[in-house]
Amino acid sequence: MRAILSFLLFPIFVVHASVTIYTQVTFAPGAPSTSSAPLVTQAAHYDLAFAQPPAPPATTGIPPFVVQLQSAPLPGLSKQHTGCHMGFSIELSVADQVVGKNGIHLDALVLKKKESRSAINPQFLNLMQNIKARAGEVKVRVGGNTQEKAVFFPEGLPGGLTITKQQTGAGGLTDTPTINVGIDLIYALANVSALTNTYYFLGLPFNDTSNPRLEIGEACDSILGDHLLGLQLGNEPDLYALHGLRPSDYNVSNYISDIQIMLNAVNGDSKMSNKTNMMGPSVCCLWTSQQASGQIFTIDEAFDQYVGHQTVTDAVSGYISDVQLAEQNGKPYVMLETNTASCAGFWGTSDAFIAALWGLDYDLNMASINASAAMFHLGGQSALYNPFTPPPGAAAKKGYQWTIGPMYYAALIVAEAFGSSSTAQVADLFINNNNTNMAGYVIYQNGKLATVVLINYATDPTGASDFTAQLAIDGSGLNLPNASPPNIFVRRLTTPGNSTADHVPFYYANQTFGPPLTSNGILQGDQVTETISCDATTNLCPVTVKAPSAALVFLNPQAEADSINTADTTPFPTTVTTLSFKNTATINPAVLATSNGYGGLNNQIGSTSFGSSGAVDLRGSLSGVLTVICLLAGASAVLRML
Ligand SMILES: *[C@@H]1O[C@H](CO)[C@@H](O)[C@H](O)[C@H]1NC(C)=O
Ligand SMILES: *[C@@H]1O[C@H](CO)[C@@H](O)[C@H](O)[C@H]1NC(C)=O
Ligand SMILES: *[C@@H]1O[C@H](CO)[C@@H](O)[C@H](O)[C@H]1NC(C)=O
Ligand SMILES: *[C@@H]1O[C@H](CO)[C@@H](O)[C@H](O)[C@H]1NC(C)=O
Ligand SMILES: *[C@@H]1O[C@H](CO)[C@@H](O)[C@H](O)[C@H]1NC(C)=O
Ligand SMILES: *[C@@H]1O[C@H](CO)[C@@H](O)[C@H](O)[C@H]1NC(C)=O
Ligand SMILES: *[C@@H]1O[C@H](CO)[C@@H](O)[C@H](O)[C@H]1NC(C)=O
Ligand SMILES: *[C@@H]1O[C@H](CO)[C@@H](O)[C@H](O)[C@H]1NC(C)=O
């Protein structure tokens, strides 16, 4: 209890999403991608495996069912959320590859050809702008395990670089490279923010509280200003002992002492004007009731963990009491680093269509229980779950573009569903009598019905598992006058192969970011919004949702019109994109294994075409059965245990 009270000193609550520990999934390689050039085939990200989705739930068709909506806000509706509930978490070690090599936007560099190779990545700007155009804002977290030993360079790194890495110790797999953070990283973030209204979470280095290093916080405070949402104190401290960052008996009391020391340092630091945006605790898994279960999954078993609404509600229900505890103390609860799984994700799952459906459902569910935001993590080339991935350095030089993954499509839909009014309230509708093969959510904006999200989890080419939700607003079901509108408007998330095991390209509203290594961050194709007529007599608006797909329904023309701000749709130029990433440092697989940032550093080694032998070692340790611990998102959080 004492521990909980100490934590409540913090204005912001954070937890790590991944809790239940499973041992490494056995990897059954599927058809390898033939579309990408040989130079990128080493990267797990482009090495596609296909799971076999579970058998279709229905064989004789699903009768249409009514989804009763009411104009007045439902009891139990969530608190109000901002538009960007589904944000992005960028592993610090790859922030330069994702954001850009320095803080200068391309426009400023057009005349300086030599430097133009190191501008902010326009693809990243486009991806942020897509979210801003829908949600009015973006939330990004930059951090992860690599933040703890980071060294800040307030005068900048040579050449204005945002990040460099230095090998400390003898090199090899047991040493973690130290991340040097130049002030230009913070400038880069500020430039991105100025262009796309992005808000940030960062972290203070926490490896040595007896010598607090607050410079990153000071720079964020002065450069990011009110676009700094919070500074994390300690990333996954429950794993410090395992990673050799603290003595083997490091415990919760020690962590709280460390935090108190850091808070005292912050309070005494005149260069930090905002002393109330410190965040914690942010734990992984060992300080919770969930311990290693030692389960082994095959690729299909891993896949099955994500099929169905109940997988989401089971995962999210473990957080409810913690979110409520945070709320009772007036503090927002943020999932700072989450995704389908840690350990770079599951082959055939984290990079498949199922991940888009699951991510959409998971984020909406987190919103429905009042978690303020969930940040979906991205690492480097070898992370399968990345919402978006820049090309490996050598591929970039040859003109390859970015890969936009399933989670980014989900984030677009959440952004449209919530809109930019910062008043989105969500409820899980448990549609069709709480049928786990489907999910449905209603979203109110400004206290008024705005949107509905429908998800069909089935893979079934026969059509028998397609469903038709009959949306009804008020009407006889509630003893109220009919209130369904004449028309509703629908945008759909689909995959051309109609299987949850499909890989990108996916389509949202008939637009796509294309196959791997082809996107400049701009949606391609003509946007299609279907108009569906409602029956004034029966008060029903039928929305058919094919298996598998998701549908975003706008319940009135205003919600549809407000869903995208066309003023924010001018793309950033993508004429200069190539960055060269060379690094020889390797990293301790134990650190990576439990980190969602796994691929982040692996990217430095194994995923470019530099041919480092570290790649082989790491891939070997990953694909070997039982050698690596994976984390499956879900289950309970930290506070109960303290
Ligand atoms: C963009 O970055 C440059 C330094 O690279 C900095 O001088 C400038 O103030 C930044 N702009 C904004 C809006 O933060
Ligand atoms: C903490 O990290 C800094 C920067 O990498 C390093 O100089 C220092 O030795 C580390 N301290 C401990 C106790 O690990
Ligand atoms: C500190 O930052 C938080 C998060 O951005 C903000 O809500 C709060 O108003 C800030 N406080 C001050 C004194 O600026
Ligand atoms: C935590 O470890 C310290 C030693 O570093 C010990 O004194 C303390 O009793 C431990 N606390 C708990 C709750 O185990
Ligand atoms: C979420 O917050 C709303 C508004 O404060 C409250 O009515 C609702 O009960 C909360 N939901 C949960 C699951 O605690
Ligand atoms: C939905 O079904 C699951 C599984 O039977 C059950 O645990 C849960 O309580 C149900 N939820 C609602 C709201 O009916
Ligand atoms: C997927 O479904 C769509 C829409 O029903 C259909 O046009 C398309 O042919 C299907 N694709 C495959 C591969 O069966
Ligand atoms: C979808 O977009 C493509 C362009 O990519 C366009 O040719 C097609 O007509 C669009 N579909 C519809 C139904 O408008």
PDB file of N, CA and C in Angstrom, residues 201-270:
ATOM      1  N   PHE A 201       5.818  11.743 -25.383  1.00  0.00           N
ATOM      2  CA  PHE A 201       6.327  11.180 -24.136  1.00  0.00           C
ATOM      3  C   PHE A 201       7.793  10.826 -24.378  1.00  0.00           C
ATOM      4  N   LEU A 202       8.663  11.213 -23.472  1.00  0.00           N
ATOM      5  CA  LEU A 202      10.045  10.741 -23.525  1.00  0.00           C
ATOM      6  C   LEU A 202      10.426  10.179 -22.164  1.00  0.00           C
ATOM      7  N   GLY A 203      11.675   9.778 -22.011  1.00  0.00           N
ATOM      8  CA  GLY A 203      12.101   9.209 -20.732  1.00  0.00           C
ATOM      9  C   GLY A 203      13.415   9.807 -20.280  1.00  0.00           C
ATOM     10  N   LEU A 204      13.592   9.898 -18.947  1.00  0.00           N
ATOM     11  CA  LEU A 204      14.871  10.331 -18.404  1.00  0.00           C
ATOM     12  C   LEU A 204      15.746   9.099 -18.180  1.00  0.00           C
ATOM     13  N   PRO A 205      17.031   9.180 -18.496  1.00  0.00           N
ATOM     14  CA  PRO A 205      17.923   8.041 -18.220  1.00  0.00           C
ATOM     15  C   PRO A 205      17.850   7.678 -16.735  1.00  0.00           C
ATOM     16  N   PHE A 206      17.807   6.403 -16.456  1.00  0.00           N
ATOM     17  CA  PHE A 206      17.495   5.961 -15.099  1.00  0.00           C
ATOM     18  C   PHE A 206      18.503   4.932 -14.606  1.00  0.00           C
ATOM     19  N   ASN A 207      19.606   4.760 -15.342  1.00  0.00           N
ATOM     20  CA  ASN A 207      20.531   3.674 -14.954  1.00  0.00           C
ATOM     21  C   ASN A 207      21.319   4.002 -13.702  1.00  0.00           C
ATOM     22  N   ASP A 208      21.406   5.302 -13.363  1.00  0.00           N
ATOM     23  CA  ASP A 208      22.276   5.693 -12.260  1.00  0.00           C
ATOM     24  C   ASP A 208      21.656   6.894 -11.559  1.00  0.00           C
ATOM     25  N   THR A 209      20.765   6.614 -10.591  1.00  0.00           N
ATOM     26  CA  THR A 209      20.060   7.732  -9.961  1.00  0.00           C
ATOM     27  C   THR A 209      20.961   8.509  -8.999  1.00  0.00           C
ATOM     28  N   SER A 210      22.112   7.925  -8.622  1.00  0.00           N
ATOM     29  CA  SER A 210      22.994   8.699  -7.750  1.00  0.00           C
ATOM     30  C   SER A 210      23.668   9.832  -8.522  1.00  0.00           C
ATOM     31  N   ASN A 211      23.627   9.711  -9.838  1.00  0.00           N
ATOM     32  CA  ASN A 211      24.096  10.812 -10.692  1.00  0.00           C
ATOM     33  C   ASN A 211      23.005  11.127 -11.715  1.00  0.00           C
ATOM     34  N   PRO A 212      21.924  11.748 -11.273  1.00  0.00           N
ATOM     35  CA  PRO A 212      20.783  11.944 -12.179  1.00  0.00           C
ATOM     36  C   PRO A 212      21.193  12.739 -13.415  1.00  0.00           C
ATOM     37  N   ARG A 213      20.761  12.287 -14.564  1.00  0.00           N
ATOM     38  CA  ARG A 213      21.057  12.991 -15.812  1.00  0.00           C
ATOM     39  C   ARG A 213      19.734  13.527 -16.349  1.00  0.00           C
ATOM     40  N   LEU A 214      19.501  14.811 -16.148  1.00  0.00           N
ATOM     41  CA  LEU A 214      18.206  15.406 -16.467  1.00  0.00           C
ATOM     42  C   LEU A 214      18.211  16.201 -17.767  1.00  0.00           C
ATOM     43  N   GLU A 215      19.362  16.182 -18.477  1.00  0.00           N
ATOM     44  CA  GLU A 215      19.495  17.101 -19.615  1.00  0.00           C
ATOM     45  C   GLU A 215      18.443  16.859 -20.698  1.00  0.00           C
ATOM     46  N   ILE A 216      18.066  15.600 -20.919  1.00  0.00           N
ATOM     47  CA  ILE A 216      17.047  15.343 -21.940  1.00  0.00           C
ATOM     48  C   ILE A 216      15.737  16.002 -21.526  1.00  0.00           C
ATOM     49  N   GLY A 217      15.443  15.899 -20.229  1.00  0.00           N
ATOM     50  CA  GLY A 217      14.225  16.521 -19.718  1.00  0.00           C
ATOM     51  C   GLY A 217      14.271  18.034 -19.855  1.00  0.00           C
ATOM     52  N   GLU A 218      15.440  18.599 -19.545  1.00  0.00           N
ATOM     53  CA  GLU A 218      15.578  20.060 -19.653  1.00  0.00           C
ATOM     54  C   GLU A 218      15.355  20.516 -21.094  1.00  0.00           C
ATOM     55  N   ALA A 219      15.953  19.778 -22.026  1.00  0.00           N
ATOM     56  CA  ALA A 219      15.812  20.160 -23.439  1.00  0.00           C
ATOM     57  C   ALA A 219      14.369  19.995 -23.904  1.00  0.00           C
ATOM     58  N   CYS A 220      13.736  18.906 -23.496  1.00  0.00           N
ATOM     59  CA  CYS A 220      12.338  18.699 -23.883  1.00  0.00           C
ATOM     60  C   CYS A 220      11.472  19.809 -23.313  1.00  0.00           C
ATOM     61  N   ASP A 221      11.734  20.162 -22.068  1.00  0.00           N
ATOM     62  CA  ASP A 221      10.944  21.196 -21.403  1.00  0.00           C
ATOM     63  C   ASP A 221      11.022  22.503 -22.182  1.00  0.00           C
ATOM     64  N   SER A 222      12.242  22.882 -22.563  1.00  0.00           N
ATOM     65  CA  SER A 222      12.363  24.191 -23.214  1.00  0.00           C
ATOM     66  C   SER A 222      12.028  24.140 -24.703  1.00  0.00           C
ATOM     67  N   ILE A 223      12.291  23.015 -25.364  1.00  0.00           N
ATOM     68  CA  ILE A 223      12.103  22.987 -26.825  1.00  0.00           C
ATOM     69  C   ILE A 223      10.706  22.497 -27.210  1.00  0.00           C
ATOM     70  N   LEU A 224      10.201  21.486 -26.496  1.00  0.00           N
ATOM     71  CA  LEU A 224       8.885  20.953 -26.861  1.00  0.00           C
ATOM     72  C   LEU A 224       7.746  21.705 -26.178  1.00  0.00           C
ATOM     73  N   GLY A 225       8.048  22.323 -25.034  1.00  0.00           N
ATOM     74  CA  GLY A 225       7.029  23.121 -24.348  1.00  0.00           C
ATOM     75  C   GLY A 225       5.789  22.302 -24.025  1.00  0.00           C
ATOM     76  N   ASP A 226       4.628  22.842 -24.365  1.00  0.00           N
ATOM     77  CA  ASP A 226       3.397  22.142 -23.992  1.00  0.00           C
ATOM     78  C   ASP A 226       3.125  20.920 -24.866  1.00  0.00           C
ATOM     79  N   HIS A 227       4.000  20.649 -25.818  1.00  0.00           N
ATOM     80  CA  HIS A 227       3.852  19.414 -26.592  1.00  0.00           C
ATOM     81  C   HIS A 227       4.611  18.249 -25.956  1.00  0.00           C
ATOM     82  N   LEU A 228       5.186  18.506 -24.776  1.00  0.00           N
ATOM     83  CA  LEU A 228       5.740  17.399 -23.986  1.00  0.00           C
ATOM     84  C   LEU A 228       4.661  16.941 -23.015  1.00  0.00           C
ATOM     85  N   LEU A 229       4.186  15.708 -23.200  1.00  0.00           N
ATOM     86  CA  LEU A 229       3.124  15.206 -22.324  1.00  0.00           C
ATOM     87  C   LEU A 229       3.682  14.635 -21.034  1.00  0.00           C
ATOM     88  N   GLY A 230       4.870  14.044 -21.104  1.00  0.00           N
ATOM     89  CA  GLY A 230       5.395  13.453 -19.890  1.00  0.00           C
ATOM     90  C   GLY A 230       6.764  12.857 -20.085  1.00  0.00           C
ATOM     91  N   LEU A 231       7.465  12.667 -18.942  1.00  0.00           N
ATOM     92  CA  LEU A 231       8.800  12.071 -18.946  1.00  0.00           C
ATOM     93  C   LEU A 231       8.762  10.821 -18.077  1.00  0.00           C
ATOM     94  N   GLN A 232       9.105   9.716 -18.678  1.00  0.00           N
ATOM     95  CA  GLN A 232       9.040   8.431 -17.986  1.00  0.00           C
ATOM     96  C   GLN A 232      10.245   8.261 -17.061  1.00  0.00           C
ATOM     97  N   LEU A 233      10.005   7.790 -15.849  1.00  0.00           N
ATOM     98  CA  LEU A 233      11.084   7.497 -14.905  1.00  0.00           C
ATOM     99  C   LEU A 233      11.210   5.990 -14.751  1.00  0.00           C
ATOM    100  N   GLY A 234      12.117   5.412 -15.482  1.00  0.00           N
ATOM    101  CA  GLY A 234      12.355   3.978 -15.348  1.00  0.00           C
ATOM    102  C   GLY A 234      11.497   3.168 -16.302  1.00  0.00           C
ATOM    103  N   ASN A 235      12.132   2.534 -17.281  1.00  0.00           N
ATOM    104  CA  ASN A 235      11.412   1.701 -18.233  1.00  0.00           C
ATOM    105  C   ASN A 235      11.569   0.237 -17.829  1.00  0.00           C
ATOM    106  N   GLU A 236      10.487  -0.389 -17.473  1.00  0.00           N
ATOM    107  CA  GLU A 236      10.494  -1.805 -17.081  1.00  0.00           C
ATOM    108  C   GLU A 236      11.516  -2.103 -15.975  1.00  0.00           C
ATOM    109  N   PRO A 237      11.412  -1.422 -14.844  1.00  0.00           N
ATOM    110  CA  PRO A 237      12.376  -1.648 -13.764  1.00  0.00           C
ATOM    111  C   PRO A 237      12.334  -3.083 -13.240  1.00  0.00           C
ATOM    112  N   ASP A 238      11.225  -3.771 -13.467  1.00  0.00           N
ATOM    113  CA  ASP A 238      11.149  -5.172 -13.008  1.00  0.00           C
ATOM    114  C   ASP A 238      12.131  -6.064 -13.758  1.00  0.00           C
ATOM    115  N   LEU A 239      12.644  -5.564 -14.899  1.00  0.00           N
ATOM    116  CA  LEU A 239      13.599  -6.366 -15.666  1.00  0.00           C
ATOM    117  C   LEU A 239      15.047  -5.910 -15.459  1.00  0.00           C
ATOM    118  N   TYR A 240      15.236  -4.872 -14.631  1.00  0.00           N
ATOM    119  CA  TYR A 240      16.595  -4.342 -14.462  1.00  0.00           C
ATOM    120  C   TYR A 240      17.567  -5.427 -14.009  1.00  0.00           C
ATOM    121  N   ALA A 241      17.144  -6.220 -13.013  1.00  0.00           N
ATOM    122  CA  ALA A 241      18.054  -7.238 -12.483  1.00  0.00           C
ATOM    123  C   ALA A 241      18.396  -8.245 -13.577  1.00  0.00           C
ATOM    124  N   LEU A 242      17.362  -8.657 -14.306  1.00  0.00           N
ATOM    125  CA  LEU A 242      17.559  -9.627 -15.386  1.00  0.00           C
ATOM    126  C   LEU A 242      18.555  -9.104 -16.419  1.00  0.00           C
ATOM    127  N   HIS A 243      18.486  -7.807 -16.682  1.00  0.00           N
ATOM    128  CA  HIS A 243      19.344  -7.204 -17.703  1.00  0.00           C
ATOM    129  C   HIS A 243      20.685  -6.755 -17.141  1.00  0.00           C
ATOM    130  N   GLY A 244      20.903  -7.010 -15.852  1.00  0.00           N
ATOM    131  CA  GLY A 244      22.171  -6.629 -15.254  1.00  0.00           C
ATOM    132  C   GLY A 244      22.310  -5.138 -15.025  1.00  0.00           C
ATOM    133  N   LEU A 245      21.181  -4.410 -15.011  1.00  0.00           N
ATOM    134  CA  LEU A 245      21.244  -2.960 -14.805  1.00  0.00           C
ATOM    135  C   LEU A 245      21.195  -2.589 -13.331  1.00  0.00           C
ATOM    136  N   ARG A 246      20.846  -3.553 -12.493  1.00  0.00           N
ATOM    137  CA  ARG A 246      20.766  -3.360 -11.052  1.00  0.00           C
ATOM    138  C   ARG A 246      21.131  -4.697 -10.398  1.00  0.00           C
ATOM    139  N   PRO A 247      21.419  -4.662  -9.091  1.00  0.00           N
ATOM    140  CA  PRO A 247      21.706  -5.930  -8.396  1.00  0.00           C
ATOM    141  C   PRO A 247      20.526  -6.901  -8.524  1.00  0.00           C
ATOM    142  N   SER A 248      20.815  -8.170  -8.337  1.00  0.00           N
ATOM    143  CA  SER A 248      19.812  -9.198  -8.603  1.00  0.00           C
ATOM    144  C   SER A 248      18.621  -9.122  -7.650  1.00  0.00           C
ATOM    145  N   ASP A 249      18.792  -8.428  -6.498  1.00  0.00           N
ATOM    146  CA  ASP A 249      17.663  -8.350  -5.561  1.00  0.00           C
ATOM    147  C   ASP A 249      16.898  -7.030  -5.690  1.00  0.00           C
ATOM    148  N   TYR A 250      17.092  -6.315  -6.776  1.00  0.00           N
ATOM    149  CA  TYR A 250      16.405  -5.027  -6.991  1.00  0.00           C
ATOM    150  C   TYR A 250      14.901  -5.247  -6.910  1.00  0.00           C
ATOM    151  N   ASN A 251      14.248  -4.454  -6.047  1.00  0.00           N
ATOM    152  CA  ASN A 251      12.824  -4.692  -5.828  1.00  0.00           C
ATOM    153  C   ASN A 251      12.022  -3.395  -5.892  1.00  0.00           C
ATOM    154  N   VAL A 252      10.742  -3.521  -5.614  1.00  0.00           N
ATOM    155  CA  VAL A 252       9.846  -2.374  -5.724  1.00  0.00           C
ATOM    156  C   VAL A 252      10.289  -1.227  -4.809  1.00  0.00           C
ATOM    157  N   SER A 253      10.707  -1.567  -3.584  1.00  0.00           N
ATOM    158  CA  SER A 253      11.143  -0.502  -2.663  1.00  0.00           C
ATOM    159  C   SER A 253      12.345   0.245  -3.219  1.00  0.00           C
ATOM    160  N   ASN A 254      13.261  -0.508  -3.807  1.00  0.00           N
ATOM    161  CA  ASN A 254      14.441   0.132  -4.399  1.00  0.00           C
ATOM    162  C   ASN A 254      14.022   1.071  -5.533  1.00  0.00           C
ATOM    163  N   TYR A 255      13.062   0.594  -6.316  1.00  0.00           N
ATOM    164  CA  TYR A 255      12.596   1.403  -7.453  1.00  0.00           C
ATOM    165  C   TYR A 255      11.978   2.711  -6.960  1.00  0.00           C
ATOM    166  N   ILE A 256      11.195   2.596  -5.891  1.00  0.00           N
ATOM    167  CA  ILE A 256      10.551   3.805  -5.373  1.00  0.00           C
ATOM    168  C   ILE A 256      11.597   4.765  -4.817  1.00  0.00           C
ATOM    169  N   SER A 257      12.620   4.232  -4.177  1.00  0.00           N
ATOM    170  CA  SER A 257      13.700   5.111  -3.701  1.00  0.00           C
ATOM    171  C   SER A 257      14.364   5.819  -4.876  1.00  0.00           C
ATOM    172  N   ASP A 258      14.626   5.040  -5.934  1.00  0.00           N
ATOM    173  CA  ASP A 258      15.237   5.634  -7.131  1.00  0.00           C
ATOM    174  C   ASP A 258      14.376   6.765  -7.687  1.00  0.00           C
ATOM    175  N   ILE A 259      13.080   6.504  -7.698  1.00  0.00           N
ATOM    176  CA  ILE A 259      12.167   7.507  -8.242  1.00  0.00           C
ATOM    177  C   ILE A 259      12.187   8.769  -7.386  1.00  0.00           C
ATOM    178  N   GLN A 260      12.210   8.561  -6.060  1.00  0.00           N
ATOM    179  CA  GLN A 260      12.215   9.714  -5.165  1.00  0.00           C
ATOM    180  C   GLN A 260      13.466  10.562  -5.385  1.00  0.00           C
ATOM    181  N   ILE A 261      14.583   9.894  -5.603  1.00  0.00           N
ATOM    182  CA  ILE A 261      15.832  10.621  -5.863  1.00  0.00           C
ATOM    183  C   ILE A 261      15.699  11.445  -7.143  1.00  0.00           C
ATOM    184  N   MET A 262      15.123  10.826  -8.171  1.00  0.00           N
ATOM    185  CA  MET A 262      14.965  11.539  -9.444  1.00  0.00           C
ATOM    186  C   MET A 262      13.998  12.716  -9.285  1.00  0.00           C
ATOM    187  N   LEU A 263      12.919  12.494  -8.534  1.00  0.00           N
ATOM    188  CA  LEU A 263      11.956  13.588  -8.335  1.00  0.00           C
ATOM    189  C   LEU A 263      12.607  14.750  -7.590  1.00  0.00           C
ATOM    190  N   ASN A 264      13.407  14.421  -6.593  1.00  0.00           N
ATOM    191  CA  ASN A 264      14.101  15.478  -5.856  1.00  0.00           C
ATOM    192  C   ASN A 264      15.014  16.261  -6.798  1.00  0.00           C
ATOM    193  N   ALA A 265      15.696  15.517  -7.669  1.00  0.00           N
ATOM    194  CA  ALA A 265      16.599  16.176  -8.611  1.00  0.00           C
ATOM    195  C   ALA A 265      15.813  17.090  -9.552  1.00  0.00           C
ATOM    196  N   VAL A 266      14.680  16.585 -10.025  1.00  0.00           N
ATOM    197  CA  VAL A 266      13.847  17.392 -10.922  1.00  0.00           C
ATOM    198  C   VAL A 266      13.371  18.643 -10.190  1.00  0.00           C
ATOM    199  N   ASN A 267      12.937  18.459  -8.948  1.00  0.00           N
ATOM    200  CA  ASN A 267      12.427  19.606  -8.194  1.00  0.00           C
ATOM    201  C   ASN A 267      13.496  20.668  -7.970  1.00  0.00           C
ATOM    202  N   GLY A 268      14.749  20.228  -7.879  1.00  0.00           N
ATOM    203  CA  GLY A 268      15.819  21.185  -7.655  1.00  0.00           C
ATOM    204  C   GLY A 268      16.426  21.735  -8.933  1.00  0.00           C
ATOM    205  N   ASP A 269      15.838  21.372 -10.068  1.00  0.00           N
ATOM    206  CA  ASP A 269      16.432  21.755 -11.352  1.00  0.00           C
ATOM    207  C   ASP A 269      15.686  22.954 -11.943  1.00  0.00           C
ATOM    208  N   SER A 270      16.332  24.107 -11.916  1.00  0.00           N
ATOM    209  CA  SER A 270      15.648  25.318 -12.378  1.00  0.00           C
ATOM    210  C   SER A 270      15.419  25.303 -13.882  1.00  0.00           C
TER     211      SER A 270
END
